[in-house]
CSV table of C-alpha atoms and ligand atoms in Angstrom, one decimal:
chain,number,residue,atom,x,y,z
J,1,UNK,CA,51.8,51.5,126.1
J,2,UNK,CA,48.8,48.2,126.4
J,3,UNK,CA,48.5,46.1,123.3
J,4,UNK,CA,44.9,47.7,122.4
J,5,UNK,CA,46.1,51.2,122.5
J,6,UNK,CA,49.1,50.3,120.6
J,7,UNK,CA,46.6,49.3,118.0
J,8,UNK,CA,44.8,52.5,118.0
J,9,UNK,CA,47.7,54.7,117.7
J,10,UNK,CA,49.0,52.6,114.8
J,11,UNK,CA,45.3,52.5,112.9
J,12,UNK,CA,45.8,56.2,113.5
J,13,UNK,CA,49.2,56.3,111.7
J,14,UNK,CA,48.0,53.8,109.1
J,15,UNK,CA,45.1,56.5,108.3
J,16,UNK,CA,47.4,59.3,108.2
J,17,UNK,CA,49.7,57.3,106.1
J,18,UNK,CA,46.7,56.9,103.6
J,19,UNK,CA,45.8,60.5,103.4
J,20,UNK,CA,49.3,61.2,102.6
J,21,UNK,CA,49.6,58.9,100.0
J,22,UNK,CA,46.7,60.1,98.5
J,23,UNK,CA,48.0,63.6,98.6
J,24,UNK,CA,51.4,62.4,97.2
J,25,UNK,CA,50.0,60.4,94.0
J,26,UNK,CA,47.0,61.8,93.3
J,27,UNK,CA,47.0,65.1,91.5
J,28,UNK,CA,43.3,65.9,92.0
J,29,UNK,CA,43.9,65.4,95.8
J,30,UNK,CA,46.0,68.2,95.5
J,31,UNK,CA,43.8,70.4,93.6
J,32,UNK,CA,41.2,69.6,96.1
J,33,UNK,CA,43.3,70.6,98.8
J,34,UNK,CA,44.6,73.8,97.5
J,35,UNK,CA,40.8,74.8,96.4
J,36,UNK,CA,39.7,74.0,100.0
J,37,UNK,CA,42.7,76.2,101.7
J,38,UNK,CA,41.9,78.9,99.2
J,39,UNK,CA,38.2,79.0,100.4
J,40,UNK,CA,39.1,78.8,104.1
J,41,UNK,CA,41.4,81.9,103.6
J,42,UNK,CA,38.8,83.5,101.7
J,43,UNK,CA,36.2,82.8,104.6
J,44,UNK,CA,38.3,84.2,107.2
J,45,UNK,CA,39.0,87.4,105.1
J,46,UNK,CA,35.4,87.9,104.3
J,47,UNK,CA,34.3,87.3,107.9
J,48,UNK,CA,31.4,84.8,107.1
J,49,UNK,CA,29.0,84.0,109.6
J,50,UNK,CA,29.5,80.9,112.0
J,51,UNK,CA,26.7,78.5,110.0
J,52,UNK,CA,28.5,79.3,106.9
J,53,UNK,CA,31.9,78.0,108.5
J,54,UNK,CA,30.1,74.6,109.5
J,55,UNK,CA,28.9,74.4,105.7
J,56,UNK,CA,32.1,75.1,104.0
J,57,UNK,CA,34.1,72.7,106.4
J,58,UNK,CA,31.2,70.0,105.6
J,59,UNK,CA,31.5,70.7,101.9
J,60,UNK,CA,35.5,70.3,102.1
J,61,UNK,CA,35.1,67.6,104.1
J,62,UNK,CA,32.7,65.8,101.7
J,63,UNK,CA,35.0,66.6,98.6
J,64,UNK,CA,38.1,65.1,100.4
J,65,UNK,CA,36.1,62.3,101.8
J,66,UNK,CA,35.0,61.3,98.1
J,67,UNK,CA,38.4,61.8,96.5
J,68,UNK,CA,40.0,59.4,99.7
J,69,UNK,CA,37.3,56.8,98.9
J,70,UNK,CA,37.8,57.3,94.8
J,71,UNK,CA,41.6,57.0,95.4
J,72,UNK,CA,41.1,53.6,97.6
J,73,UNK,CA,38.5,52.3,95.1
J,74,UNK,CA,41.1,53.0,92.1
J,75,UNK,CA,43.9,51.1,93.8
J,76,UNK,CA,41.5,48.0,94.8
J,77,UNK,CA,40.5,47.6,91.0
J,78,UNK,CA,43.9,47.9,89.7
J,79,UNK,CA,44.8,45.2,92.4
J,80,UNK,CA,42.0,42.9,91.0
J,81,UNK,CA,42.8,43.6,87.2
J,82,UNK,CA,45.1,45.0,84.9
J,83,UNK,CA,42.9,44.1,82.1
J,84,UNK,CA,40.3,46.5,80.4
J,85,UNK,CA,36.8,45.3,82.1
J,86,UNK,CA,33.6,46.8,82.0
J,87,UNK,CA,33.3,46.0,86.0
J,88,UNK,CA,36.4,47.9,86.2
J,89,UNK,CA,35.2,50.5,84.3
J,90,UNK,CA,31.7,51.1,85.8
J,91,UNK,CA,33.9,51.4,89.5
J,92,UNK,CA,36.2,53.8,88.4
J,93,UNK,CA,33.7,56.0,86.2
J,94,UNK,CA,30.6,55.8,89.2
J,95,UNK,CA,33.7,56.6,92.1
J,96,UNK,CA,34.9,59.4,90.0
J,97,UNK,CA,30.9,60.6,89.7
J,98,UNK,CA,31.2,60.6,93.6
J,99,UNK,CA,34.0,63.0,93.4
J,100,UNK,CA,32.1,65.3,90.6
J,101,UNK,CA,29.0,65.1,92.6
J,102,UNK,CA,30.9,66.8,95.8
J,103,UNK,CA,32.9,68.9,93.7
J,104,UNK,CA,29.8,70.4,92.1
J,105,UNK,CA,28.0,70.9,95.4
J,106,UNK,CA,31.2,72.8,96.5
J,107,UNK,CA,31.1,75.0,93.8
J,108,UNK,CA,27.4,76.0,94.3
J,109,UNK,CA,28.3,76.4,98.3
J,110,UNK,CA,31.3,78.5,97.3
J,111,UNK,CA,28.9,81.0,94.9
J,112,UNK,CA,26.0,81.0,97.7
J,113,UNK,CA,28.7,81.9,100.4
J,114,UNK,CA,31.2,84.3,98.7
J,115,UNK,CA,29.6,85.8,95.8
J,116,UNK,CA,26.9,87.9,98.2
J,117,UNK,CA,30.0,89.2,100.0
J,118,UNK,CA,32.3,90.0,97.2
J,119,UNK,CA,29.5,91.4,95.0
J,120,UNK,CA,26.7,92.8,97.3
J,121,UNK,CA,23.3,93.0,95.9
J,122,UNK,CA,23.9,89.9,93.6
J,123,UNK,CA,20.8,87.6,95.0
G,201,LIG,N1,40.8,48.1,84.3
G,201,LIG,C1,40.0,48.9,83.2
G,201,LIG,N2,39.0,48.6,82.3
G,201,LIG,C2,38.3,49.3,82.1
G,201,LIG,N3,38.3,50.8,82.1
G,201,LIG,C3,39.3,51.2,82.8
G,201,LIG,C4,40.4,50.6,83.8
G,201,LIG,N4,40.9,51.5,84.2
G,201,LIG,C5,40.6,52.5,84.1
G,201,LIG,N5,39.6,52.5,83.2
G,201,LIG,C6,38.8,53.7,82.3
G,201,LIG,O1,39.9,54.8,82.5
G,201,LIG,C7,39.3,55.7,83.4
G,201,LIG,C8,40.6,56.3,84.0
G,201,LIG,O2,41.3,55.3,85.1
G,201,LIG,P1,42.2,55.9,85.5
G,201,LIG,O3,42.4,54.3,86.4
G,201,LIG,O4,43.7,56.3,84.7
G,201,LIG,O5,41.9,56.6,86.7
G,201,LIG,P2,41.8,58.3,86.7
G,201,LIG,O6,40.3,58.9,86.8
G,201,LIG,O7,42.6,58.7,85.6
G,201,LIG,O8,42.3,58.6,88.0
G,201,LIG,P3,43.6,59.3,88.5
G,201,LIG,O9,44.5,60.1,87.2
G,201,LIG,O10,43.3,60.4,89.7
G,201,LIG,O11,44.4,58.1,89.1
G,201,LIG,C9,38.5,55.2,84.3
G,201,LIG,O12,37.5,56.0,84.9
G,201,LIG,C10,37.7,54.0,83.4
G,201,LIG,O13,36.5,54.6,82.5
């Protein structure tokens, strides 16, 4: 295998390892994955529209993406300082805020897609 091809494969392996580590060490990541999987099963069961699938995939991706960035940032902050520092608090709180924002969006999307199918005539 050519050197640059090997580097490409390795970067893919490292990325998968990063996702695996986040799943292993972050309880919140496991919660997001289970919620996402349940939403996908529910969507298949309720036969949602193609555009709803797109929105659902984007929404789940956004939550997982935010949690991965949050996990990376937490590790980076812990690497920089073990002391209680206002900058560390700000960085971690803001990153957690990003996850909260994406999760709130996921709740709204879930309600808008699923509630009318489970309780017709609600909206
Ligand atoms: N070095 C620090 N200096 C000041 N405040 C901190 C520091 N580390 C953490 N905190 C505060 O404690 C909160 C929790 O931090 P922690 O590292 O336990 O992350 P967490 O949100 O519990 O994430 P997780 O449980 O997913 O690892 C942060 O949001 C921040 O407000």
